[in-house]
Short mmCIF file of C-alpha atoms and ligand atoms in Angstrom, two decimals:
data_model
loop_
_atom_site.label_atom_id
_atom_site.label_comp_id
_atom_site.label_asym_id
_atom_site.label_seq_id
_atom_site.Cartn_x
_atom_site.Cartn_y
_atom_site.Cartn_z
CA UNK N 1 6.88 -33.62 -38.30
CA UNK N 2 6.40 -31.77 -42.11
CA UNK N 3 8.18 -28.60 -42.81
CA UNK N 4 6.31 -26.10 -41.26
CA UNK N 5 6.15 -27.76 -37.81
CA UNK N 6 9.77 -28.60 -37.58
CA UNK N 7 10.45 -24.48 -38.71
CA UNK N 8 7.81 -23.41 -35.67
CA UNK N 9 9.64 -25.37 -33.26
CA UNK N 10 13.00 -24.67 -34.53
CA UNK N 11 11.98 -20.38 -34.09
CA UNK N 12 9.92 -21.61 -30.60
CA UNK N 13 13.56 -23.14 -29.61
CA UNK N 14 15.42 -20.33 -30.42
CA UNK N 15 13.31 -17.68 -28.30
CA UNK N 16 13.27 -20.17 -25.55
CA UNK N 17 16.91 -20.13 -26.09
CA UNK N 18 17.24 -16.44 -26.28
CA UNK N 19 15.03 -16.25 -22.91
CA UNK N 20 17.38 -18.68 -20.69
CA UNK N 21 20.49 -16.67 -22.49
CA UNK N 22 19.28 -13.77 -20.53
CA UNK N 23 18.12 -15.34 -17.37
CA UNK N 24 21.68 -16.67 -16.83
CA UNK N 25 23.26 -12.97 -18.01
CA UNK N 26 21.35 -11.14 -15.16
CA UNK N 27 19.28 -9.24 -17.89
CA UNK N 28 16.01 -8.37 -16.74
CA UNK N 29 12.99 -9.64 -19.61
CA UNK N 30 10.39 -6.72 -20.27
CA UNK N 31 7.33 -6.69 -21.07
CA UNK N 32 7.41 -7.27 -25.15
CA UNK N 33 10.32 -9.96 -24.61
CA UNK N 34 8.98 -13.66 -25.76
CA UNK N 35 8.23 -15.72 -22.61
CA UNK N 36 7.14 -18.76 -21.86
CA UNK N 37 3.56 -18.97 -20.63
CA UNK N 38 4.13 -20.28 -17.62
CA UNK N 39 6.37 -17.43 -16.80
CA UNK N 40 3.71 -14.79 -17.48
CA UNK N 41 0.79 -17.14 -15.47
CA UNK N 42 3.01 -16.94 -12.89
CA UNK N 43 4.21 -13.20 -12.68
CA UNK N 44 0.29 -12.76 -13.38
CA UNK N 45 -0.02 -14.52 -10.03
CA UNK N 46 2.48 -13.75 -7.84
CA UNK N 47 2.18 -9.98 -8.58
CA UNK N 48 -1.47 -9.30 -9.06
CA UNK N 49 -1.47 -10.95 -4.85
CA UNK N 50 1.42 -8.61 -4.25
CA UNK N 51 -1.01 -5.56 -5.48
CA UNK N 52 -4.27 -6.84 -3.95
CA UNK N 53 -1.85 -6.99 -0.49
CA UNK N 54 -0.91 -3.28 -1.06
CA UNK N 55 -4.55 -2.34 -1.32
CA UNK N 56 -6.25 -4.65 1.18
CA UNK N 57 -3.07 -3.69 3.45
CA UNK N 58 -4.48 0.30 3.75
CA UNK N 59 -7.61 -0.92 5.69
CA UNK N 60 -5.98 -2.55 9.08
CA UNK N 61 -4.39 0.56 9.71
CA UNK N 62 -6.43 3.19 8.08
CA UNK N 63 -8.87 2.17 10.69
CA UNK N 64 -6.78 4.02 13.13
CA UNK N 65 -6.20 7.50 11.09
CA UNK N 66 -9.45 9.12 12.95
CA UNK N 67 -8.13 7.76 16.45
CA UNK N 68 -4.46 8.34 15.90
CA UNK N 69 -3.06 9.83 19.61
CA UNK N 70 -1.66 12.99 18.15
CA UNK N 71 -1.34 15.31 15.19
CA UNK N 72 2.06 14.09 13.98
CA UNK N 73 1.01 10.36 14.43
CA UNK N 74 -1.63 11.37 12.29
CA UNK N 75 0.36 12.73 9.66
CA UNK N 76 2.12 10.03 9.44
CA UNK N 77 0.04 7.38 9.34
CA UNK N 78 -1.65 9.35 6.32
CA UNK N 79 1.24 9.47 4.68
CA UNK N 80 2.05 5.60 5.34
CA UNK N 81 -1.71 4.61 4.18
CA UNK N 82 -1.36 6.76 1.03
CA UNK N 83 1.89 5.45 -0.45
CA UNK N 84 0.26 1.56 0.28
CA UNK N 85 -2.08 2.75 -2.38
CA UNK N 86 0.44 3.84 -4.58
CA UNK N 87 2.35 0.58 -4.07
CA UNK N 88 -0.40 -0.97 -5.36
CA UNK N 89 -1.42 1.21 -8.32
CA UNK N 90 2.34 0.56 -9.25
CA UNK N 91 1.75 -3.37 -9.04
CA UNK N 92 -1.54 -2.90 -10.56
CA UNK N 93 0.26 -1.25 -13.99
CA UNK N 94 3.32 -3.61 -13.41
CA UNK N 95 0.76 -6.83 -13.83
CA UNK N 96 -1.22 -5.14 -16.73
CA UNK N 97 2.07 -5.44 -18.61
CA UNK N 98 1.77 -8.97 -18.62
CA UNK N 99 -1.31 -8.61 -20.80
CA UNK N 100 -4.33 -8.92 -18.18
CA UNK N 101 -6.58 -6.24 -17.49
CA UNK N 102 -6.77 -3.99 -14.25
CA UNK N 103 -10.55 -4.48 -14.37
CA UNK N 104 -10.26 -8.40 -14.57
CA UNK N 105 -7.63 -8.03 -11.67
CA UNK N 106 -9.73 -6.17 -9.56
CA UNK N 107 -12.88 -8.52 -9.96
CA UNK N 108 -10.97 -11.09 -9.32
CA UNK N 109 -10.14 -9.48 -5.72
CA UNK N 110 -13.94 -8.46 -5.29
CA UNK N 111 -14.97 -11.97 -6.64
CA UNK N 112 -13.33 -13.48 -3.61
CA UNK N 113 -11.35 -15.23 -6.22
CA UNK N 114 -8.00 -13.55 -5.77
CA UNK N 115 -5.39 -13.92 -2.76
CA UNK N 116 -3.61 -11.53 -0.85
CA UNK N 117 -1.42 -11.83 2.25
CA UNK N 118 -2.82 -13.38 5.24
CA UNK N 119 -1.48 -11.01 7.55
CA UNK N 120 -3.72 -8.34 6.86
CA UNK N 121 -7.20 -10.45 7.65
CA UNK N 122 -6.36 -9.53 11.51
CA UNK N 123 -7.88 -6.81 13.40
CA UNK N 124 -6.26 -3.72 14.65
CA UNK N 125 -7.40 -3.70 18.22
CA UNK N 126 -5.36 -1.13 19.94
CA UNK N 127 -3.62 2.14 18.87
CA UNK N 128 -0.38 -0.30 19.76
CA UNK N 129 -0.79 -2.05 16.36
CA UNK N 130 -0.72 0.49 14.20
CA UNK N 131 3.51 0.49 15.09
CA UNK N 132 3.45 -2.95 15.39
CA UNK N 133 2.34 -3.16 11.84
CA UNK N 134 4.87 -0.42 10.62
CA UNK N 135 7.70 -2.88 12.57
CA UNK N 136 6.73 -6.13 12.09
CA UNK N 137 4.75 -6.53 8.78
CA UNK N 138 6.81 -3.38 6.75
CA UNK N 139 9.57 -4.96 8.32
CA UNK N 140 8.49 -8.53 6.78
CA UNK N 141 7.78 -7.06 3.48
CA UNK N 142 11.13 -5.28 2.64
CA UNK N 143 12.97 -8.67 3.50
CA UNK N 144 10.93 -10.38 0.86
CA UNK N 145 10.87 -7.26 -1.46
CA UNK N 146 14.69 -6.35 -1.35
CA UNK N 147 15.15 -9.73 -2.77
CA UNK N 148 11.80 -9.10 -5.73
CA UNK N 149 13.77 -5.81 -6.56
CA UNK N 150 16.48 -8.17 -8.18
CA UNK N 151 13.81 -10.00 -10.00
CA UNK N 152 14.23 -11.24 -13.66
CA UNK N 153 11.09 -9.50 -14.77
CA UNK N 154 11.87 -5.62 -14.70
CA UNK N 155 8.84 -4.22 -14.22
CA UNK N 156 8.40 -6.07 -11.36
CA UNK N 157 11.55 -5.50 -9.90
CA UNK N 158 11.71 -1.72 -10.46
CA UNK N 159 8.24 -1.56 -8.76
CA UNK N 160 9.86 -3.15 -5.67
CA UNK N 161 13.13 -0.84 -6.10
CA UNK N 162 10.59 1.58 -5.62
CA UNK N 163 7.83 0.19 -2.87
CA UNK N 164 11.60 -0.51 -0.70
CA UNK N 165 12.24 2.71 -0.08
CA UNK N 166 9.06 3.98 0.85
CA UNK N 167 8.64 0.66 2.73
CA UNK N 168 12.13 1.32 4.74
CA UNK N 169 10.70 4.65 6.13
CA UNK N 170 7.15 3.12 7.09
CA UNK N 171 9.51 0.32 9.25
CA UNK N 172 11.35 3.57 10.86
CA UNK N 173 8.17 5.42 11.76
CA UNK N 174 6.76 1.81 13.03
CA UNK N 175 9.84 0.85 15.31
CA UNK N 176 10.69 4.44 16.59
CA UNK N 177 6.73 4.56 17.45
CA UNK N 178 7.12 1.27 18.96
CA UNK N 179 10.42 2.03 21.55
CA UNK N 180 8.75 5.48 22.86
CA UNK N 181 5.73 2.49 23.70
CA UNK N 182 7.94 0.15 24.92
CA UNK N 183 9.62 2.33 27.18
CA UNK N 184 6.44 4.68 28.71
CA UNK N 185 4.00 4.32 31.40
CA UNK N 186 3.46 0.07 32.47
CA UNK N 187 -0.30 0.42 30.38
CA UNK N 188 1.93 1.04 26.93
CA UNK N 189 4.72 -1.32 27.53
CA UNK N 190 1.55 -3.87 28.12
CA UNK N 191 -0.80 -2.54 25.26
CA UNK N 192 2.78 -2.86 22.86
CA UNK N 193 3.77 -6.26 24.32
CA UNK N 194 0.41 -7.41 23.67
CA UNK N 195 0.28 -6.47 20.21
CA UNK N 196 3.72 -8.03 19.54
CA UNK N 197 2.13 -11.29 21.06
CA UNK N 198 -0.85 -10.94 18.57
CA UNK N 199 1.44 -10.40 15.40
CA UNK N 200 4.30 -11.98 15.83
CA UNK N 201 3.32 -15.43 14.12
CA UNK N 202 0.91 -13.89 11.36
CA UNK N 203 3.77 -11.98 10.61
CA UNK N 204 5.93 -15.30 10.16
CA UNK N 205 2.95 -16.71 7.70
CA UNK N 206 3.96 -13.71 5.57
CA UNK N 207 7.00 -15.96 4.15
CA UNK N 208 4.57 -18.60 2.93
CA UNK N 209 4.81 -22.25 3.86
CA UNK N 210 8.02 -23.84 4.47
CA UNK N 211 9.96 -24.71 1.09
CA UNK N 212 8.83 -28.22 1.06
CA UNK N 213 6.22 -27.15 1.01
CA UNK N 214 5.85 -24.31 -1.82
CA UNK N 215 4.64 -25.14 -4.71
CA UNK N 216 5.76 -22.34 -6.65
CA UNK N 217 9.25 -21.77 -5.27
CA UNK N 218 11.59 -24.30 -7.24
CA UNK N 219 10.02 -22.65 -10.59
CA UNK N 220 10.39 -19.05 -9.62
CA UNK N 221 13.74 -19.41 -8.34
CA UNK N 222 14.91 -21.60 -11.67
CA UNK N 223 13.25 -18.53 -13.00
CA UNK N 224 15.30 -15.60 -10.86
CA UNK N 225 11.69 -14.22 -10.31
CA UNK N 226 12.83 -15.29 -6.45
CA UNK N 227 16.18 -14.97 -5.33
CA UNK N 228 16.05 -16.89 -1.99
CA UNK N 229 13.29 -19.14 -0.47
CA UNK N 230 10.75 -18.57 1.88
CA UNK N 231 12.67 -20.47 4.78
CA UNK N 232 15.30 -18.25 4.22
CA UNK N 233 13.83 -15.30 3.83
CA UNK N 234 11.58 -15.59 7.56
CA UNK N 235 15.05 -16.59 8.92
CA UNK N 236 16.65 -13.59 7.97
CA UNK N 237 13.65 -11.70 9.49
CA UNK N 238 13.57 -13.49 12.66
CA UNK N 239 17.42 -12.80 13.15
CA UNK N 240 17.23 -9.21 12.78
CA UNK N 241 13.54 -9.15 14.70
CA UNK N 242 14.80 -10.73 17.81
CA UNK N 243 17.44 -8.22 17.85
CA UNK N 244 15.63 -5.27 17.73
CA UNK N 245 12.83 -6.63 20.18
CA UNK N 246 15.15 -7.41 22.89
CA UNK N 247 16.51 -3.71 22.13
CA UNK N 248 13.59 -2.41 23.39
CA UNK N 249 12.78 -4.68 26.29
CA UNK N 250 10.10 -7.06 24.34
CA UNK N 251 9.85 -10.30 24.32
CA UNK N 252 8.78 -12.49 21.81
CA UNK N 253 6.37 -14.87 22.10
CA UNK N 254 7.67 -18.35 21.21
CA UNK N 255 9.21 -20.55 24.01
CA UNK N 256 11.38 -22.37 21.22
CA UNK N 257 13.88 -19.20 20.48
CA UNK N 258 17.09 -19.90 20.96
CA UNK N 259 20.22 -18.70 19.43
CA UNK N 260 21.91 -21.44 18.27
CA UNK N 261 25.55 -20.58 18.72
CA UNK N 262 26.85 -23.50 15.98
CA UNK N 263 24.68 -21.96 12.70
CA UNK N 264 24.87 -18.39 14.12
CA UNK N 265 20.62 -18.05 13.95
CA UNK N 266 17.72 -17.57 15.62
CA UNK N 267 16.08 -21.43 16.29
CA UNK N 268 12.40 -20.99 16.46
CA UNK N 269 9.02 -23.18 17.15
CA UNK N 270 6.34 -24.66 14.78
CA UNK N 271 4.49 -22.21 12.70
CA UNK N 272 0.56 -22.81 12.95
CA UNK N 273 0.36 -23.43 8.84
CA UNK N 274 -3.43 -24.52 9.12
CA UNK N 275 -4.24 -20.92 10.45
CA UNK N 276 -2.49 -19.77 7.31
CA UNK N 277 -4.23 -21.64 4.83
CA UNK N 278 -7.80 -21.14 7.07
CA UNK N 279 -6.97 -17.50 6.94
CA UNK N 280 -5.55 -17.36 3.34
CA UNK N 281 -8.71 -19.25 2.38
CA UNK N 282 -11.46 -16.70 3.44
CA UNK N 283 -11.98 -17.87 7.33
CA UNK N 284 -9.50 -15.46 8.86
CA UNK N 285 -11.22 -12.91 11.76
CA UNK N 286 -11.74 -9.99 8.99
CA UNK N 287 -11.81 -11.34 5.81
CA UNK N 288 -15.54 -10.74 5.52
CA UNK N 289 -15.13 -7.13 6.50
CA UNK N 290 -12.18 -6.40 4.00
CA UNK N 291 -13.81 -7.28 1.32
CA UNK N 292 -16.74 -5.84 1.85
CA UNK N 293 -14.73 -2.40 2.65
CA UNK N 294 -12.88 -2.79 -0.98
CA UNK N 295 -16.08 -3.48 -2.68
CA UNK N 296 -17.71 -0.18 -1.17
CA UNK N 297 -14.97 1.40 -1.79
CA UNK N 298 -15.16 0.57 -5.22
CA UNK N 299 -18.56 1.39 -5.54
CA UNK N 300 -18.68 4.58 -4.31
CA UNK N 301 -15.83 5.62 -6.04
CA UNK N 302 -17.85 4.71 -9.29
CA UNK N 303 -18.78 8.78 -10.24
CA UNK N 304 -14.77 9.23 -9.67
CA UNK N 305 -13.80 6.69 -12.59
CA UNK N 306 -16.84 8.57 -14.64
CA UNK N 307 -15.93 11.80 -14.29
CA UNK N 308 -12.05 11.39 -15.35
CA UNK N 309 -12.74 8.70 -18.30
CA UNK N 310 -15.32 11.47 -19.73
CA UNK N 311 -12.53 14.29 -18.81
CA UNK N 312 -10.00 12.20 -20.72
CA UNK N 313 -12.97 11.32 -23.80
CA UNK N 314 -13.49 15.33 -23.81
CA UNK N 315 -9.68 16.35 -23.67
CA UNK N 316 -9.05 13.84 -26.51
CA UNK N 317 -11.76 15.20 -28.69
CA UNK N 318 -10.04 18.42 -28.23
CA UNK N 319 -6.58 17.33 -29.02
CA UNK N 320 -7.90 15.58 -32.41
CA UNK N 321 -10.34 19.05 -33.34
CA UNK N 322 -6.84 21.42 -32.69
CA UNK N 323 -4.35 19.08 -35.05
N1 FAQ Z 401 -0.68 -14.94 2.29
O1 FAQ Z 401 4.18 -21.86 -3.31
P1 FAQ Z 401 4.10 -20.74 -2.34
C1 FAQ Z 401 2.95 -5.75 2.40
C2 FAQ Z 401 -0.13 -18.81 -1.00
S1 FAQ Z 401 2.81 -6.62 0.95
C3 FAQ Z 401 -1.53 -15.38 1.34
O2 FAQ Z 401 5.20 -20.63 -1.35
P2 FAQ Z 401 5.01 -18.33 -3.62
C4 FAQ Z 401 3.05 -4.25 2.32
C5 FAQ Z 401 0.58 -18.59 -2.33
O3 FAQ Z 401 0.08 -17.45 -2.97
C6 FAQ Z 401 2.65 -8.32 1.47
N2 FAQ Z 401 -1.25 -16.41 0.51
O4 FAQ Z 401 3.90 -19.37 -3.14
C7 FAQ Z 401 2.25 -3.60 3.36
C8 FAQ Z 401 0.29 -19.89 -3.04
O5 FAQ Z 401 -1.06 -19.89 -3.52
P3 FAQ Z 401 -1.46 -20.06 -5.10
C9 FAQ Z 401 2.48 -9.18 0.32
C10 FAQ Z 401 -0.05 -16.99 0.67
O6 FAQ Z 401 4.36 -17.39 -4.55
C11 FAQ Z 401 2.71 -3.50 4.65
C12 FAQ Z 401 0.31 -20.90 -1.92
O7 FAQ Z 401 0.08 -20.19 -0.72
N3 FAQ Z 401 3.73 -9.43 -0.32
O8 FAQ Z 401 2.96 -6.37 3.41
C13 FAQ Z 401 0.87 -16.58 1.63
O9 FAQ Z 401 6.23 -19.05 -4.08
C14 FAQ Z 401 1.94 -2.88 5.63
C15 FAQ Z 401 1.62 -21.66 -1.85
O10 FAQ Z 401 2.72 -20.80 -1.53
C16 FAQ Z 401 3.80 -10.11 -1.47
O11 FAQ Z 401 2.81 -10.53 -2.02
C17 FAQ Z 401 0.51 -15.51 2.45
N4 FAQ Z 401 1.33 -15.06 3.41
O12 FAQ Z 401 5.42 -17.59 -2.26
C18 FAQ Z 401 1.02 -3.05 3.02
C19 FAQ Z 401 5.17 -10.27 -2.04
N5 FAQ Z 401 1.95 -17.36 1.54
O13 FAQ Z 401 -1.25 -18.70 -5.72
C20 FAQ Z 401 0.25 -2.42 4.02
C21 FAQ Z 401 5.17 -11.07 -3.30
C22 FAQ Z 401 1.72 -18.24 0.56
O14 FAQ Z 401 -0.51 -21.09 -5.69
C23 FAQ Z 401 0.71 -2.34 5.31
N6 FAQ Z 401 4.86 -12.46 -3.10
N7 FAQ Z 401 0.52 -18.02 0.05
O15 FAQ Z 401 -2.89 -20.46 -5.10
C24 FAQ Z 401 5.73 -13.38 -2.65
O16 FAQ Z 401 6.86 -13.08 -2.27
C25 FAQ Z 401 5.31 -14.82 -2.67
O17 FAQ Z 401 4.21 -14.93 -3.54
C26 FAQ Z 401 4.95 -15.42 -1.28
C27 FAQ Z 401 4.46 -16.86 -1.50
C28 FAQ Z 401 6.18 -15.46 -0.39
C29 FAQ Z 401 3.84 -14.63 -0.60
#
């Protein structure tokens, strides 16, 4: 090793140094921190499926907005569908930190090149899942997102910080929507019961395989990126699930639950992991139609992104002709 190369890895030492200094203090690294590559490939990753979720994640239910049973169901299920797509404009900008572009992001989701969460590849059959979603898959999401506000990158974590508390609300409006179901006429309590029976183990998948399993895990959590593993995170949200199903009077569907007095949790059965991967991988029930819906959507919108880059070329031509 001459000179020079001993110098470059001496300064290369020191940032990694300086990095790993501030993982173990609990500071949070921002965007023009040093970082090791593999941190920002896999922030890149992790985040830019968190966004595509967000945004794939408006169409299951905004297929109900039209059909929702009253005015203030209506309302609210605007309001839910809306801040998804803010959720993911916040991602979006969050990821773009990390150096990649929103365009490269978003043909990498159109490309059929991209992931997002299996969960949302379902359909949304009967006006019953549109609270089942706002329960069970909100509900999944702020387990796993409490934990990403905490996470050593912070923009990602003050995204989540954010996406929490509008996420808490949408689990409100979901549950509250789901009890008045539970407890009406014998058709809801079956058209809600069914739904639960539909969603409940896509809704485990959420958490990812089981940690021995997960690739990524060991390095995120050396990293702080991840808090707590995927095992532990579906735990938590089966013990808190069960709870508030039995509240109402629904059951859920898994033979295997069991309380098991000695660990003080929720024991339950196998998860179906090769539906996860199928679905994950492009052969779920609607992954055809979801992409096709974001790529229209994208399309049309095209005279939207012309018309406010050539209002932002005109209103920058007048700030530079007034100064
Ligand atoms: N779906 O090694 P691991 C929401 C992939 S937002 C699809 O365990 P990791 C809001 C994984 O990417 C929901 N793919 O990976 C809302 C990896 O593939 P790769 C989205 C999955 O990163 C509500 C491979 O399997 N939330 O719901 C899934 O350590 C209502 C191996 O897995 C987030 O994205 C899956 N379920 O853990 C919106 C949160 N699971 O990339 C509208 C952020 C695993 O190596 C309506 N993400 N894979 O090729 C995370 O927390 C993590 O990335 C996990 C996966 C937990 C998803």
């Amino acid at each position: 090793m001459n000179f020079n190369e001993k110098s470059a890895f001496m300064e290369e030492q020191a940032r990694l140094d300086e990095f790993n200094r501030k993982l173990e203090a609990g500071e949070k690294i921002e965007p023009k921190d040093w970082m090791p590559e593999r941190f920002r490939k896999q922030l890149i990753r992790m985040m830019s499926q968190h966004a595509h979720s967000e945004i794939v994640g408006m169409l299951p239910e905004g297929n109900w907005i039209t059909r929702a049973p009253s005015l203030r169901r209506k309302l609210i299920l605007l309001a839910k569908v809306q801040d998804e797509a803010g959720h993911g404009l916040y991602l979006y900008s969050g990821t773009e930190t990390l150096g990649v572009s929103r365009e490269q992001l978003i043909e990498d989701l159109h490309s059929g090149r991209a992931k997002y969460a299996n969960i949302f590849n379902y359909p949304t059959l009967t006006w019953a899942d549109i609270p089942i979603i706002g329960w069970l898959v909100d509900g999944a999401a702020i387990v796993n997102q409490t934990m990403l506000a905490k996470s050593s990158y912070g923009p990602y974590a003050r995204a989540n910080l954010r996406i929490c508390k509008e996420e808490s609300f949408h689990k409100k409006q979901g549950y509250e929507a789901v009890a008045l179901l539970a407890n009406g006429t014998p058709e809801q309590k079956k058209m809600v019961q069914d739904a639960v029976d539909r969603w409940w183990w896509p809704t485990l998948m959420m958490f990812g395989p089981h940690d021995s399993n997960s690739p990524n895990s060991s390095e995120l959590i050396n990293w702080k990126v991840k808090t707590k593993t995927n095992d532990e995170l579906r735990q938590s949200f089966v013990d808190r699930t069960v709870e508030e199903a039995h509240a109402v009077g629904l059951t859920i569907p898994d033979p295997d639950l069991k309380f098991n007095e000695e660990i003080g949790h929720w024991d339950f059965g196998p998860i179906d992991f090769d539906e996860l991967y199928r679905v994950v991988n492009g052969d779920g029930p609607c992954n055809k139609e979801r992409l096709d819906a974001r790529r229209s959507a994208w399309d049309n919108g095209a005279w939207v992104r012309d018309a406010a880059s050539e209002y932002a070329r005109k209103q920058k031509l007048r700030t530079i002709k007034a100064s």
